[in-house]
mmCIF file of C-alpha atoms and ligand atoms in Angstrom:
data_model
loop_
_atom_site.group_PDB
_atom_site.id
_atom_site.type_symbol
_atom_site.label_atom_id
_atom_site.label_comp_id
_atom_site.label_asym_id
_atom_site.label_seq_id
_atom_site.Cartn_x
_atom_site.Cartn_y
_atom_site.Cartn_z
ATOM 1 C CA UNK A 21 7.229 -10.922 -21.569
ATOM 2 C CA UNK A 22 4.779 -8.560 -19.915
ATOM 3 C CA UNK A 23 6.152 -5.930 -17.643
ATOM 4 C CA UNK A 24 4.980 -5.790 -13.978
ATOM 5 C CA UNK A 25 2.714 -3.008 -12.768
ATOM 6 C CA UNK A 26 3.331 -0.921 -9.649
ATOM 7 C CA UNK A 27 0.148 -0.888 -7.480
ATOM 8 C CA UNK A 28 -0.437 1.440 -4.497
ATOM 9 C CA UNK A 29 -2.856 0.295 -1.780
ATOM 10 C CA UNK A 30 -3.937 2.750 0.852
ATOM 11 C CA UNK A 31 -6.621 2.652 3.447
ATOM 12 C CA UNK A 32 -7.260 4.210 6.879
ATOM 13 C CA UNK A 33 -5.699 2.653 9.946
ATOM 14 C CA UNK A 34 -8.162 -0.068 11.091
ATOM 15 C CA UNK A 35 -9.626 -0.631 7.625
ATOM 16 C CA UNK A 36 -8.340 -4.209 7.681
ATOM 17 C CA UNK A 37 -5.951 -3.769 4.769
ATOM 18 C CA UNK A 38 -3.268 -5.875 6.467
ATOM 19 C CA UNK A 39 -5.507 -8.901 6.663
ATOM 20 C CA UNK A 40 -6.777 -8.420 3.109
ATOM 21 C CA UNK A 41 -3.200 -8.146 1.866
ATOM 22 C CA UNK A 42 -2.102 -11.264 3.688
ATOM 23 C CA UNK A 43 -4.968 -13.204 2.056
ATOM 24 C CA UNK A 44 -4.003 -11.800 -1.359
ATOM 25 C CA UNK A 45 -0.337 -12.809 -0.971
ATOM 26 C CA UNK A 46 -1.109 -16.255 0.406
ATOM 27 C CA UNK A 47 -3.377 -17.021 -2.567
ATOM 28 C CA UNK A 48 -1.110 -15.223 -5.155
ATOM 29 C CA UNK A 49 2.473 -15.495 -3.916
ATOM 30 C CA UNK A 50 3.788 -14.350 -7.355
ATOM 31 C CA UNK A 51 2.870 -10.736 -6.285
ATOM 32 C CA UNK A 52 5.698 -8.895 -4.570
ATOM 33 C CA UNK A 53 5.079 -6.838 -1.425
ATOM 34 C CA UNK A 54 7.445 -3.868 -1.109
ATOM 35 C CA UNK A 55 8.853 -3.790 2.379
ATOM 36 C CA UNK A 56 8.920 -0.247 3.686
ATOM 37 C CA UNK A 57 11.365 1.478 5.949
ATOM 38 C CA UNK A 58 10.267 3.099 9.204
ATOM 39 C CA UNK A 59 11.565 4.793 12.297
ATOM 40 C CA UNK A 60 8.714 3.442 14.477
ATOM 41 C CA UNK A 61 9.387 0.704 17.032
ATOM 42 C CA UNK A 62 8.536 -2.855 15.950
ATOM 43 C CA UNK A 63 5.322 -4.220 17.394
ATOM 44 C CA UNK A 64 5.413 -7.664 19.096
ATOM 45 C CA UNK A 65 5.893 -10.270 16.371
ATOM 46 C CA UNK A 66 7.089 -7.868 13.697
ATOM 47 C CA UNK A 67 10.329 -8.791 11.995
ATOM 48 C CA UNK A 68 13.044 -6.638 10.426
ATOM 49 C CA UNK A 69 13.081 -7.135 6.652
ATOM 50 C CA UNK A 70 9.611 -8.832 6.683
ATOM 51 C CA UNK A 71 7.202 -6.336 8.004
ATOM 52 C CA UNK A 72 9.434 -3.281 7.785
ATOM 53 C CA UNK A 73 13.101 -2.281 7.738
ATOM 54 C CA UNK A 74 13.295 -0.714 11.205
ATOM 55 C CA UNK A 75 15.922 2.049 11.240
ATOM 56 C CA UNK A 76 16.937 5.052 13.266
ATOM 57 C CA UNK A 77 15.895 8.648 12.359
ATOM 58 C CA UNK A 78 19.510 9.398 11.482
ATOM 59 C CA UNK A 79 19.692 6.464 9.066
ATOM 60 C CA UNK A 80 16.335 7.369 7.505
ATOM 61 C CA UNK A 81 17.392 10.972 6.949
ATOM 62 C CA UNK A 82 20.586 9.817 5.347
ATOM 63 C CA UNK A 83 18.681 7.684 2.883
ATOM 64 C CA UNK A 84 16.399 10.647 2.087
ATOM 65 C CA UNK A 85 19.472 12.763 1.264
ATOM 66 C CA UNK A 86 21.004 9.895 -0.799
ATOM 67 C CA UNK A 87 17.861 9.731 -2.889
ATOM 68 C CA UNK A 88 17.233 6.108 -1.938
ATOM 69 C CA UNK A 89 13.509 6.464 -1.401
ATOM 70 C CA UNK A 90 10.771 6.542 -4.040
ATOM 71 C CA UNK A 91 8.563 8.466 -1.544
ATOM 72 C CA UNK A 92 8.351 9.063 2.197
ATOM 73 C CA UNK A 93 5.996 10.672 4.727
ATOM 74 C CA UNK A 94 5.585 11.193 8.436
ATOM 75 C CA UNK A 95 2.699 9.403 10.146
ATOM 76 C CA UNK A 96 2.009 9.539 13.894
ATOM 77 C CA UNK A 97 5.420 11.152 14.522
ATOM 78 C CA UNK A 98 7.486 8.588 12.580
ATOM 79 C CA UNK A 99 9.051 8.436 9.153
ATOM 80 C CA UNK A 100 7.820 5.837 6.658
ATOM 81 C CA UNK A 101 9.204 5.430 3.195
ATOM 82 C CA UNK A 102 9.577 3.133 0.139
ATOM 83 C CA UNK A 103 13.089 2.041 -0.829
ATOM 84 C CA UNK A 104 13.554 2.391 -4.598
ATOM 85 C CA UNK A 105 16.019 -0.471 -4.735
ATOM 86 C CA UNK A 106 14.474 -3.727 -6.138
ATOM 87 C CA UNK A 107 11.186 -2.244 -7.325
ATOM 88 C CA UNK A 108 12.377 -1.591 -10.882
ATOM 89 C CA UNK A 109 14.029 -4.993 -11.231
ATOM 90 C CA UNK A 110 10.873 -6.731 -10.153
ATOM 91 C CA UNK A 111 8.814 -4.707 -12.688
ATOM 92 C CA UNK A 112 11.293 -5.537 -15.462
ATOM 93 C CA UNK A 113 10.992 -9.216 -14.623
ATOM 94 C CA UNK A 114 7.175 -8.992 -15.064
ATOM 95 C CA UNK A 115 6.421 -9.089 -11.340
ATOM 96 C CA UNK A 116 3.636 -6.915 -9.923
ATOM 97 C CA UNK A 117 4.653 -4.917 -6.884
ATOM 98 C CA UNK A 118 2.253 -3.599 -4.207
ATOM 99 C CA UNK A 119 3.174 -0.626 -2.039
ATOM 100 C CA UNK A 120 1.011 -0.430 1.105
ATOM 101 C CA UNK A 121 1.398 3.258 1.941
ATOM 102 C CA UNK A 122 -0.582 6.145 3.312
ATOM 103 C CA UNK A 123 -2.145 8.912 1.231
ATOM 104 C CA UNK A 124 0.630 11.521 1.187
ATOM 105 C CA UNK A 125 3.148 8.959 -0.046
ATOM 106 C CA UNK A 126 0.679 7.596 -2.570
ATOM 107 C CA UNK A 127 0.359 11.054 -4.154
ATOM 108 C CA UNK A 128 4.170 11.307 -4.464
ATOM 109 C CA UNK A 129 4.339 7.937 -6.210
ATOM 110 C CA UNK A 130 1.509 8.918 -8.561
ATOM 111 C CA UNK A 131 3.552 12.064 -9.513
ATOM 112 C CA UNK A 132 6.769 10.088 -10.137
ATOM 113 C CA UNK A 133 5.567 6.823 -11.555
ATOM 114 C CA UNK A 134 2.881 7.828 -14.093
ATOM 115 C CA UNK A 135 1.816 4.321 -14.872
ATOM 116 C CA UNK A 136 1.276 3.286 -11.221
ATOM 117 C CA UNK A 137 -2.297 2.248 -10.267
ATOM 118 C CA UNK A 138 -3.796 3.340 -6.945
ATOM 119 C CA UNK A 139 -6.424 1.485 -5.059
ATOM 120 C CA UNK A 140 -8.051 2.676 -1.845
ATOM 121 C CA UNK A 141 -9.572 0.220 0.606
ATOM 122 C CA UNK A 142 -12.284 1.519 2.894
ATOM 123 C CA UNK A 143 -14.381 0.070 5.719
ATOM 124 C CA UNK A 144 -18.152 0.167 4.903
ATOM 125 C CA UNK A 145 -18.727 3.330 7.013
ATOM 126 C CA UNK A 146 -17.239 5.369 9.867
ATOM 127 C CA UNK A 147 -19.195 3.436 12.570
ATOM 128 C CA UNK A 148 -17.672 0.167 11.394
ATOM 129 C CA UNK A 149 -14.244 1.692 11.369
ATOM 130 C CA UNK A 150 -14.625 2.896 14.970
ATOM 131 C CA UNK A 151 -15.826 -0.592 15.956
ATOM 132 C CA UNK A 152 -12.856 -2.178 14.314
ATOM 133 C CA UNK A 153 -10.388 0.222 15.911
ATOM 134 C CA UNK A 154 -11.871 -0.376 19.327
ATOM 135 C CA UNK A 155 -11.951 -4.109 18.735
ATOM 136 C CA UNK A 156 -8.149 -4.160 18.353
ATOM 137 C CA UNK A 157 -7.946 -3.288 22.023
ATOM 138 C CA UNK A 158 -4.485 -1.813 21.552
ATOM 139 C CA UNK A 159 -5.307 1.809 20.960
ATOM 140 C CA UNK A 160 -6.019 4.473 23.643
ATOM 141 C CA UNK A 161 -9.117 6.652 23.428
ATOM 142 C CA UNK A 162 -6.901 9.506 22.199
ATOM 143 C CA UNK A 163 -5.303 7.378 19.520
ATOM 144 C CA UNK A 164 -8.704 6.055 18.361
ATOM 145 C CA UNK A 165 -10.024 9.648 17.953
ATOM 146 C CA UNK A 166 -6.841 10.714 16.207
ATOM 147 C CA UNK A 167 -7.097 7.725 13.749
ATOM 148 C CA UNK A 168 -10.793 8.483 13.067
ATOM 149 C CA UNK A 169 -10.022 12.145 12.239
ATOM 150 C CA UNK A 170 -7.073 11.031 9.974
ATOM 151 C CA UNK A 171 -9.366 8.419 8.306
ATOM 152 C CA UNK A 172 -11.883 11.076 7.359
ATOM 153 C CA UNK A 173 -9.117 13.195 5.814
ATOM 154 C CA UNK A 174 -7.760 10.195 3.942
ATOM 155 C CA UNK A 175 -11.131 9.144 2.588
ATOM 156 C CA UNK A 176 -11.570 12.624 1.108
ATOM 157 C CA UNK A 177 -8.623 11.809 -1.198
ATOM 158 C CA UNK A 178 -10.532 8.841 -2.703
ATOM 159 C CA UNK A 179 -11.222 10.629 -6.038
ATOM 160 C CA UNK A 180 -7.461 10.815 -6.576
ATOM 161 C CA UNK A 181 -7.230 6.993 -6.597
ATOM 162 C CA UNK A 182 -8.069 4.940 -9.675
ATOM 163 C CA UNK A 183 -10.093 2.396 -7.797
ATOM 164 C CA UNK A 184 -11.703 1.912 -4.383
ATOM 165 C CA UNK A 185 -12.909 -1.254 -2.728
ATOM 166 C CA UNK A 186 -15.007 -1.809 0.366
ATOM 167 C CA UNK A 187 -13.738 -4.264 2.871
ATOM 168 C CA UNK A 188 -17.122 -5.631 4.000
ATOM 169 C CA UNK A 189 -17.258 -7.204 7.469
ATOM 170 C CA UNK A 190 -16.037 -10.815 7.460
ATOM 171 C CA UNK A 191 -15.437 -10.729 3.703
ATOM 172 C CA UNK A 192 -11.688 -10.295 3.542
ATOM 173 C CA UNK A 193 -11.218 -13.080 0.929
ATOM 174 C CA UNK A 194 -13.770 -11.516 -1.341
ATOM 175 C CA UNK A 195 -12.022 -8.070 -0.955
ATOM 176 C CA UNK A 196 -8.647 -9.682 -1.753
ATOM 177 C CA UNK A 197 -10.052 -11.331 -4.850
ATOM 178 C CA UNK A 198 -11.605 -8.076 -5.986
ATOM 179 C CA UNK A 199 -8.167 -6.457 -5.705
ATOM 180 C CA UNK A 200 -6.654 -9.261 -7.648
ATOM 181 C CA UNK A 201 -9.265 -8.877 -10.415
ATOM 182 C CA UNK A 202 -8.480 -5.182 -10.666
ATOM 183 C CA UNK A 203 -4.746 -6.092 -11.007
ATOM 184 C CA UNK A 204 -5.453 -8.537 -13.828
ATOM 185 C CA UNK A 205 -7.763 -6.135 -15.628
ATOM 186 C CA UNK A 206 -4.977 -3.529 -15.614
ATOM 187 C CA UNK A 207 -2.729 -5.903 -17.504
ATOM 188 C CA UNK A 208 -5.414 -6.156 -20.241
ATOM 189 C CA UNK A 209 -5.537 -2.455 -20.889
ATOM 190 C CA UNK A 210 -4.591 -1.899 -24.517
ATOM 191 C CA UNK A 211 -1.552 0.259 -23.458
ATOM 192 C CA UNK A 212 -0.101 -3.085 -22.177
ATOM 193 C CA UNK A 213 -1.366 -5.432 -24.865
ATOM 194 C CA UNK A 214 -0.915 -3.630 -28.197
ATOM 195 C CA UNK A 215 2.182 -5.718 -29.063
ATOM 196 C CA UNK A 216 -0.231 -8.544 -30.095
ATOM 197 C CA UNK A 217 -1.003 -6.413 -33.219
ATOM 198 C CA UNK A 218 2.467 -7.168 -34.618
ATOM 199 C CA UNK A 219 1.533 -10.867 -34.870
ATOM 200 C CA UNK A 220 -1.193 -10.026 -37.385
ATOM 201 C CA UNK A 221 0.916 -8.156 -39.924
HETATM 202 P P1 5GP B 318 1.663 1.205 10.771
HETATM 203 O O1 5GP B 318 2.502 1.945 11.795
HETATM 204 O O2 5GP B 318 0.265 0.993 11.314
HETATM 205 O O3 5GP B 318 2.351 -0.045 10.330
HETATM 206 O O4 5GP B 318 1.552 2.123 9.510
HETATM 207 C C1 5GP B 318 1.035 3.445 9.629
HETATM 208 C C2 5GP B 318 0.710 4.032 8.275
HETATM 209 O O5 5GP B 318 1.925 4.129 7.448
HETATM 210 C C3 5GP B 318 -0.229 3.114 7.440
HETATM 211 O O6 5GP B 318 -1.197 3.970 6.847
HETATM 212 C C4 5GP B 318 0.616 2.548 6.273
HETATM 213 O O7 5GP B 318 -0.086 2.375 5.066
HETATM 214 C C5 5GP B 318 1.691 3.701 6.159
HETATM 215 N N1 5GP B 318 2.925 3.202 5.528
HETATM 216 C C6 5GP B 318 3.575 2.019 5.650
HETATM 217 N N2 5GP B 318 4.665 1.991 4.954
HETATM 218 C C7 5GP B 318 4.759 3.179 4.297
HETATM 219 C C8 5GP B 318 5.676 3.729 3.393
HETATM 220 O O8 5GP B 318 6.618 3.134 2.932
HETATM 221 N N3 5GP B 318 5.354 5.071 2.929
HETATM 222 C C9 5GP B 318 4.318 5.728 3.340
HETATM 223 N N4 5GP B 318 4.136 6.956 2.800
HETATM 224 N N5 5GP B 318 3.391 5.220 4.186
HETATM 225 C C10 5GP B 318 3.635 3.970 4.675
#
């Protein structure tokens, strides 16, 4: 049976990656989303164990010390991290896993899991990103400027990713399918398919 592949998906705040991912998972429910742990407060409608595991700083720091996290980073004053538990067992069972994490965490995963595949999702340009951030209506002027500055820094890391995809306005389904195609293509790399040779001996 084929082994699953660990995929990293990053993109600036406001790039629409959440919507693209929800389209991807609803069409391809066999893909596993890795639920992260965070110390930030839940937003209205977010559920523990579904969107995030919401924990205290003390709890988070205990897990760092116990080596329970594959990676972690601070973002906007809070801890965010990926629990190691479960990921390996999904991969062994042939299930692809997606980590939706920011750039610093992504770099840690690429160091530790050499066969992970990193994809960056970007808006078409900085003007569109600003429009989308304002359109949310939930961010203050200060927070919008902060996120735009962070976005520029994050996009500069694009060459460290294996792939990048543009989330064109109103084309989230196309973007989700493009990501799915990349995931399938990765499984057909000869490093994953060479076993077929034994059937021709
Ligand atoms: P938000 O607070 O908007 O849900 O997430 C803020 C940022 O944290 C996003 O860029 C998101 O990709 C990132 N993030 C979410 N989970 C993790 C994680 O487990 N590790 C890291 N390094 N970043 C994460």
